[in-house]
PDB file of C-alpha atoms in Angstrom:
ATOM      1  CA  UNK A   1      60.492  79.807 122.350  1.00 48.00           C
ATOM      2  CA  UNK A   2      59.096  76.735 121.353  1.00 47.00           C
ATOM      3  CA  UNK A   3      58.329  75.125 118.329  1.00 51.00           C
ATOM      4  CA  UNK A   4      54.828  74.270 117.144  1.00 50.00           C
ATOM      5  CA  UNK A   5      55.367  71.051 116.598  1.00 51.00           C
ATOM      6  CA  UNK A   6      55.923  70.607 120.137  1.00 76.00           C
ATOM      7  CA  UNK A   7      52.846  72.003 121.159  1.00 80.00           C
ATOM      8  CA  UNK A   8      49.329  70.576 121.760  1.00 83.00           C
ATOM      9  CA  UNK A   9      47.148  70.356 118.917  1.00 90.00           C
ATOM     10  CA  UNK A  10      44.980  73.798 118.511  1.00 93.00           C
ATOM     11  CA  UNK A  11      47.926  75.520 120.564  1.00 93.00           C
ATOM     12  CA  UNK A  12      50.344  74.485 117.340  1.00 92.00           C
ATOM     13  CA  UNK A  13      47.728  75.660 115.037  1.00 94.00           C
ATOM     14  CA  UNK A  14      47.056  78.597 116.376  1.00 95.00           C
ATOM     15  CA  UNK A  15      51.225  79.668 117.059  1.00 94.00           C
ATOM     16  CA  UNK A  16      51.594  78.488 112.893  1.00 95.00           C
ATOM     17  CA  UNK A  17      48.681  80.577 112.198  1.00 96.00           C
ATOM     18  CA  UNK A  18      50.026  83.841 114.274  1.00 96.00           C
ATOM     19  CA  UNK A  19      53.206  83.139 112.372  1.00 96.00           C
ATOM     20  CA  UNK A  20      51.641  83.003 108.609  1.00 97.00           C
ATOM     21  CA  UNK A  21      49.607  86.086 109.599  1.00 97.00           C
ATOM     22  CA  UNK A  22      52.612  88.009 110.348  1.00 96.00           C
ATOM     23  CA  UNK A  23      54.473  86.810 107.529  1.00 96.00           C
ATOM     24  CA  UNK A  24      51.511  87.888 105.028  1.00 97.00           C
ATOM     25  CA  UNK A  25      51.247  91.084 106.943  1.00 97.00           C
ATOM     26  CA  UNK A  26      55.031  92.113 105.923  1.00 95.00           C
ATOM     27  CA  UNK A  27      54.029  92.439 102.735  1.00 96.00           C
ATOM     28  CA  UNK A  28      52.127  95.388 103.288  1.00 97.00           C
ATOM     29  CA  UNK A  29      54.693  96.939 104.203  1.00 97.00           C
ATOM     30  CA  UNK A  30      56.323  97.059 100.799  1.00 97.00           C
ATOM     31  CA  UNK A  31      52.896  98.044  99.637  1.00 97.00           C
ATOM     32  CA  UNK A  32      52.686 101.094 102.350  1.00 98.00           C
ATOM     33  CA  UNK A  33      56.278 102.242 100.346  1.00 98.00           C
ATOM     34  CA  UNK A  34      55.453 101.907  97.760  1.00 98.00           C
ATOM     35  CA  UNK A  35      52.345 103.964  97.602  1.00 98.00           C
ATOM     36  CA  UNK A  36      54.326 106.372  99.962  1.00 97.00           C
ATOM     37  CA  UNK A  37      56.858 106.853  96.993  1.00 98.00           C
ATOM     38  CA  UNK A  38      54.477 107.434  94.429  1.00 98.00           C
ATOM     39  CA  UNK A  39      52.648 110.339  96.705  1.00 97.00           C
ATOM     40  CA  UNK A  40      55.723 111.975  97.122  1.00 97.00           C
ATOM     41  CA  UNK A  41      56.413 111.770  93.594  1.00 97.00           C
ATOM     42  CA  UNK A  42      52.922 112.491  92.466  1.00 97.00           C
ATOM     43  CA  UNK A  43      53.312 115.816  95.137  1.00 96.00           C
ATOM     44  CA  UNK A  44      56.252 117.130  93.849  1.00 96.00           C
ATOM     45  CA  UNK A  45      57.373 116.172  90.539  1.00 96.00           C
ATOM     46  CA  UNK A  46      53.433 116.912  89.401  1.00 96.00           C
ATOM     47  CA  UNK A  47      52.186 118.876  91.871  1.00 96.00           C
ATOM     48  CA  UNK A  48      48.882 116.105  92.346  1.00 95.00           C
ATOM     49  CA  UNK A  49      47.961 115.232  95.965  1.00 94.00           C
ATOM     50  CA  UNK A  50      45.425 112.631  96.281  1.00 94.00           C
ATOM     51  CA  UNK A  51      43.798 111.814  99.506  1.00 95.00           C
ATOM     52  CA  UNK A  52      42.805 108.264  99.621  1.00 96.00           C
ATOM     53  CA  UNK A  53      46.571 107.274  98.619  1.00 96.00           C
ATOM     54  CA  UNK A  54      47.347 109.381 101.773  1.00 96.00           C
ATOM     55  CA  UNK A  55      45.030 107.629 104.203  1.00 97.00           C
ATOM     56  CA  UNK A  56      45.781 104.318 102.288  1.00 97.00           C
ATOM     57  CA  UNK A  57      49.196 104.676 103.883  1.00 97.00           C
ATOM     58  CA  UNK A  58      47.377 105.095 107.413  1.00 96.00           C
ATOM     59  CA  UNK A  59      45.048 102.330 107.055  1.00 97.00           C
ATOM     60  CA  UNK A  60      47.851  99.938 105.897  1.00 98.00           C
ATOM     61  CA  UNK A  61      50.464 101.306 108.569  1.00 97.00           C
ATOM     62  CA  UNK A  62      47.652 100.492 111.581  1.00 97.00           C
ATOM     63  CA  UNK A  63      47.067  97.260 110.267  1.00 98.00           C
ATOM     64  CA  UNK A  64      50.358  95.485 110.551  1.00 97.00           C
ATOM     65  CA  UNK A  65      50.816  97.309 113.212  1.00 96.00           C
ATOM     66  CA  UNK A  66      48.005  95.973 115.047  1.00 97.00           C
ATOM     67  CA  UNK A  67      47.431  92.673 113.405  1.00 97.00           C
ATOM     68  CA  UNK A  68      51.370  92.099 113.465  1.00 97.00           C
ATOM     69  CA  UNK A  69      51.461  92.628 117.159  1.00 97.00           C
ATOM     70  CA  UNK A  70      50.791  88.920 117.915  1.00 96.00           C
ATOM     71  CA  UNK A  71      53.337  87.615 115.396  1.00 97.00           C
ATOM     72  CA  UNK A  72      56.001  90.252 117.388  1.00 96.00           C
ATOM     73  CA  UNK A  73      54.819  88.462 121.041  1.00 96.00           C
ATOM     74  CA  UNK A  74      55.257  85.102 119.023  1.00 95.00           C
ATOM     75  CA  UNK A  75      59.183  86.415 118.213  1.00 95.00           C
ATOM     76  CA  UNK A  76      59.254  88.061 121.598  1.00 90.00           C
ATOM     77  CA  UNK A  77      59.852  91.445 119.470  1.00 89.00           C
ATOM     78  CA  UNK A  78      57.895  93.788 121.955  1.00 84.00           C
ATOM     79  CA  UNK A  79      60.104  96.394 124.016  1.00 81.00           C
ATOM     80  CA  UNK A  80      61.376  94.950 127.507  1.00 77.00           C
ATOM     81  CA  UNK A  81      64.009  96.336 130.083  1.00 76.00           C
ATOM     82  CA  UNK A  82      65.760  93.556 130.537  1.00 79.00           C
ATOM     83  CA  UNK A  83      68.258  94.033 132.974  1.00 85.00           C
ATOM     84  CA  UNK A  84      67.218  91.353 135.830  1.00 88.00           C
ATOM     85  CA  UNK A  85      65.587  88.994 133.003  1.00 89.00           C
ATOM     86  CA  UNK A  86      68.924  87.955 130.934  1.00 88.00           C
ATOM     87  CA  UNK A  87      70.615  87.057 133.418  1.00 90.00           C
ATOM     88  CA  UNK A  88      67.803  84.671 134.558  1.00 91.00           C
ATOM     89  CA  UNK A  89      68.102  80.616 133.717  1.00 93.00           C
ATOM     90  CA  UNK A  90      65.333  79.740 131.323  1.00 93.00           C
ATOM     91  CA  UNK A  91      62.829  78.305 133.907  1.00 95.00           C
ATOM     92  CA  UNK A  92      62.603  81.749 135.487  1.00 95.00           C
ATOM     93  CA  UNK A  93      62.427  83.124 132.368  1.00 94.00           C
ATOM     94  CA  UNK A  94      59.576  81.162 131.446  1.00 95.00           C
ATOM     95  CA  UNK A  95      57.996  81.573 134.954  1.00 96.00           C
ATOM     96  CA  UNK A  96      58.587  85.856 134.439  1.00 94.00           C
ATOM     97  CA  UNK A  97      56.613  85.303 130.691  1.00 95.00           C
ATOM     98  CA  UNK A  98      54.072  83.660 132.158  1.00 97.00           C
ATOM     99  CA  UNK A  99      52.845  85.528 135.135  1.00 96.00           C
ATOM    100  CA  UNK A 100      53.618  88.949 132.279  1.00 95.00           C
ATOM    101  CA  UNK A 101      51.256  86.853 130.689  1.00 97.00           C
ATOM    102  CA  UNK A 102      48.171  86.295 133.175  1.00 98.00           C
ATOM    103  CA  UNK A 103      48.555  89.107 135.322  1.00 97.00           C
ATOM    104  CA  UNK A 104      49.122  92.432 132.704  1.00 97.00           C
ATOM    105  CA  UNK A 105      48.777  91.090 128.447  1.00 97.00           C
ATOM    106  CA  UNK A 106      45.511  89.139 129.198  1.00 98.00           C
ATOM    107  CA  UNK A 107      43.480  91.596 131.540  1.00 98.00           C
ATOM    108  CA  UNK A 108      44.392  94.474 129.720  1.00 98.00           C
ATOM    109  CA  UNK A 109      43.816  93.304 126.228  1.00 98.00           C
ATOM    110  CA  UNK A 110      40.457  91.939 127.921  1.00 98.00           C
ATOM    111  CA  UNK A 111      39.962  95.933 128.728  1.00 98.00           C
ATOM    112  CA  UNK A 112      40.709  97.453 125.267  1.00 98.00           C
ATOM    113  CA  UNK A 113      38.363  94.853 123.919  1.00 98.00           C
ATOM    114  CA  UNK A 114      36.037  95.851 126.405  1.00 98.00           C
ATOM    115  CA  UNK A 115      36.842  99.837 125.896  1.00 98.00           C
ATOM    116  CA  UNK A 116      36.640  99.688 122.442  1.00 98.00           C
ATOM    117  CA  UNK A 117      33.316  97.702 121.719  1.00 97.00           C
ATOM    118  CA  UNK A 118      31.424 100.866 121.913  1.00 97.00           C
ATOM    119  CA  UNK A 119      33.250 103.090 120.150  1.00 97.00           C
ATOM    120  CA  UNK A 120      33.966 100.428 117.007  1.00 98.00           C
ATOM    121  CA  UNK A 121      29.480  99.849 117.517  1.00 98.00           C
ATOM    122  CA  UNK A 122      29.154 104.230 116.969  1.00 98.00           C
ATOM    123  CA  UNK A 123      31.641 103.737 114.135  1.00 98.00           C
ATOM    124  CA  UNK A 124      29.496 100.600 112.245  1.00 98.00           C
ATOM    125  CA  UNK A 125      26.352 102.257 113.084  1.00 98.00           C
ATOM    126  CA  UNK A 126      26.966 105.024 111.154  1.00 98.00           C
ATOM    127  CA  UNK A 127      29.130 103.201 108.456  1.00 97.00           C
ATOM    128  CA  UNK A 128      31.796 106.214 109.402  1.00 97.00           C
ATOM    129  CA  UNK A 129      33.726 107.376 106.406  1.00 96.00           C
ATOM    130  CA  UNK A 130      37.102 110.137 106.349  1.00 95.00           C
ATOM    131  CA  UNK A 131      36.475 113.339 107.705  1.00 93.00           C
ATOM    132  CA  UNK A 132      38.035 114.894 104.330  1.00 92.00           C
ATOM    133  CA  UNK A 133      36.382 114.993 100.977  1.00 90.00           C
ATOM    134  CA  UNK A 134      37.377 111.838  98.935  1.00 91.00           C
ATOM    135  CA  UNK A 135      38.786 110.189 101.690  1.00 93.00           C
ATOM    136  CA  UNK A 136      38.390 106.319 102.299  1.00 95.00           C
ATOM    137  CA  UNK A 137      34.844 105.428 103.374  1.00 95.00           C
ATOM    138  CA  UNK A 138      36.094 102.815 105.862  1.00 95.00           C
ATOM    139  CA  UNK A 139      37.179 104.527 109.663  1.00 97.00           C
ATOM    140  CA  UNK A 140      35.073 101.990 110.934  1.00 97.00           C
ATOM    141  CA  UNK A 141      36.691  99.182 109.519  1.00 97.00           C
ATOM    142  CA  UNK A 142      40.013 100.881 110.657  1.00 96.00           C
ATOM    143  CA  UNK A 143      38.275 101.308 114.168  1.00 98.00           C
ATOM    144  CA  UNK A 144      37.432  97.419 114.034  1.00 98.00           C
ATOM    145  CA  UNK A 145      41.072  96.747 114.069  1.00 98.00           C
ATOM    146  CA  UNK A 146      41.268  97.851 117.615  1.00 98.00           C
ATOM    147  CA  UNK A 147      39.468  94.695 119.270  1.00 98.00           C
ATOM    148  CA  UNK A 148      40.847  92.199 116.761  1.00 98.00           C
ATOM    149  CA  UNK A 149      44.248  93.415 117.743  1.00 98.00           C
ATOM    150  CA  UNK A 150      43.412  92.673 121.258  1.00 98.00           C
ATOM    151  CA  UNK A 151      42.014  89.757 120.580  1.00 98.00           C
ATOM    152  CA  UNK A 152      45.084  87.943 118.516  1.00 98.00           C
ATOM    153  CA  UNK A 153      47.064  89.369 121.038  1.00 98.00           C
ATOM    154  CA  UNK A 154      45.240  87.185 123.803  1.00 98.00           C
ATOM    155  CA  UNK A 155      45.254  84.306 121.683  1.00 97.00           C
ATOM    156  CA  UNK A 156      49.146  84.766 121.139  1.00 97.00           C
ATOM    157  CA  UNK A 157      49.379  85.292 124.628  1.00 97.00           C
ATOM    158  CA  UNK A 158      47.735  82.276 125.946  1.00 97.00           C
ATOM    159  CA  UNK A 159      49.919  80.243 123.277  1.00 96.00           C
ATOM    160  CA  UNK A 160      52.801  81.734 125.175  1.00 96.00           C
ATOM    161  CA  UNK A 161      51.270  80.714 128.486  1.00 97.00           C
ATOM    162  CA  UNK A 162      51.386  77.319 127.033  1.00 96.00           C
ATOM    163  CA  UNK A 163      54.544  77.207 125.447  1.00 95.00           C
ATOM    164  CA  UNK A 164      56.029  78.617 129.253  1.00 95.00           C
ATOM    165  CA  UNK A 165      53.726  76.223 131.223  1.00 95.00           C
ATOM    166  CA  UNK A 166      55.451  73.860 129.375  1.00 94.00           C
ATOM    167  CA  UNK A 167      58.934  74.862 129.696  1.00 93.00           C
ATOM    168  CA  UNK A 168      58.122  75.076 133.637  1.00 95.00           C
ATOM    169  CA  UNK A 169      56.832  71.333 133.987  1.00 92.00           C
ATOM    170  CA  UNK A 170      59.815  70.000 131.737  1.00 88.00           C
ATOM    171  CA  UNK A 171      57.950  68.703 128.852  1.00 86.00           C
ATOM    172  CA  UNK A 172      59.267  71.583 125.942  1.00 86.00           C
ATOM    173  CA  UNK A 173      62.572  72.943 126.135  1.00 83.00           C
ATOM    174  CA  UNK A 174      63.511  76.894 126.445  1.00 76.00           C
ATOM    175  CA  UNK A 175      64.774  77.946 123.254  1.00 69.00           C
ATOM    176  CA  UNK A 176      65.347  82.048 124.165  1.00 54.00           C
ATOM    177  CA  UNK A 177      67.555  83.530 121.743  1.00 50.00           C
ATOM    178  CA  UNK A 178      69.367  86.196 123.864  1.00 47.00           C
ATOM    179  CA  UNK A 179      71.439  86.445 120.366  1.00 46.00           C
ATOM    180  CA  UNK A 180      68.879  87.973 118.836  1.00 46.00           C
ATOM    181  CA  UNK A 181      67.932  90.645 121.052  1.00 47.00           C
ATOM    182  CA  UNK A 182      70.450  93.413 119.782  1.00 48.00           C
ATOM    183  CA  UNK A 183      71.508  96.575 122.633  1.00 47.00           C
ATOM    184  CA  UNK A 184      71.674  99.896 121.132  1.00 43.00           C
ATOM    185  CA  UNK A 185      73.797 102.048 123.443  1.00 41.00           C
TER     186      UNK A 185
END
C-alpha cells in the first residue's frame, strides 16, 4: 500500500512501528532453528531430550506467529481468494480492504480480545507453568499473547483503514503489488 511517510502523524508511526516489530520478530525465527537443530542433534546423536528447549521452540513459533500477524496485514501476506479482487482497479480494491476491514478484522479481533480476557486472567492468577516436569514456567505469558495479537492486529487494521480511506478520497496513491502475490497451481 502506502508509504508511511504519506500518512498522518501517529498513523505513520504506528505502520513504521508494525514494520520494525515484524522485522525484529524474523529473527526468531533463526533462533526457533536453531534450537530445533540442536534438539534433534542432542536426541539422536546423544540420546539427551530436554524439555524446555522443546517448548522453547513452541513459545518462540506462537510468538511471531502472533505478534508477526500485523506486520503480514501491513505486507498484505494473509491468505485471500482472489479471483474477483485482481481484476479490480485500485479504488475498489481499496474500497474491498476497507469494508474487510470494519465489518470482519476489527469486530472479530474485538471478540478474541474479549474471549480471551478470561482465560489469559485464570492463567496469571495462578502464574500457570508447563504441564510436564521441567517445562517453562510461563503458559501464561504464552496465553497473554492471544489478546496482544488481537490487539496489533486492530491497530494494523485501522492503519489500513487509513491508508484505504485515503486511497478512496484521492489524497495517497494505490501502490498494490499484484507482482508479488505468487499462484501456486
Amino acid at each position: 500500500m502506502a508509504q508511511s511517510r504519506e500518512l498522518p502523524g501517529i498513523i505513520a508511526w504506528l505502520d513504521r512501528a508494525s514494520e520494525r516489530l515484524g522485522t525484529s520478530l524474523s529473527w526468531l525465527i533463526l533462533a526457533m532453528m536453531l534450537i530445533q537443530f540442536l534438539i534433534v542433534v542432542l536426541r539422536y546423536a546423544f540420546s539427551v531430550n530436554s524439555i524446555p528447549m522443546q517448548e522453547s521452540v513452541m513459545y518462540l513459533h506462537a510468538t511471531v506467529f502472533l505478534l508477526a500477524a500485523g506486520y503480514t496485514l501491513k505486507h498484505d501476506g494473509h491468505v485471500r481468494v482472489d479471483i474477483f479482487y485482481r481484476a479490480m482497479t485500485p479504488k475498489r480494491k481499496a474500497l474491498v480492504d476497507l469494508a474487510g476491514t470494519l465489518l470482519l478484522l476489527l469486530p472479530v479481533m474485538g471478540f478474541v480480545i474479549l474471549a480471551s480476557l478470561g482465560y489469559v486472567g485464570k492463567a496469571w492468577a495462578i502464574l500457570e507453568g508447563s504441564p510436564d516436569s521441567g517445562g517453562i514456567p510461563g503458559v501464561f505469558l504464552l496465553k497473554t499473547l492471544i489478546p496482544l495479537f488481537a490487539g496489533l492486529m486492530i491497530l494494523q487494521g485501522l492503519v489500513e483503514a487509513v491508508k484505504n480511506v485515503y486511497v478512496l478520497t484521492g489524497r495517497l496513491a494505490a501502490t498494490h503489488d499484484d507482482e508479488t502475490h505468487e499462484e501456486h497451481l
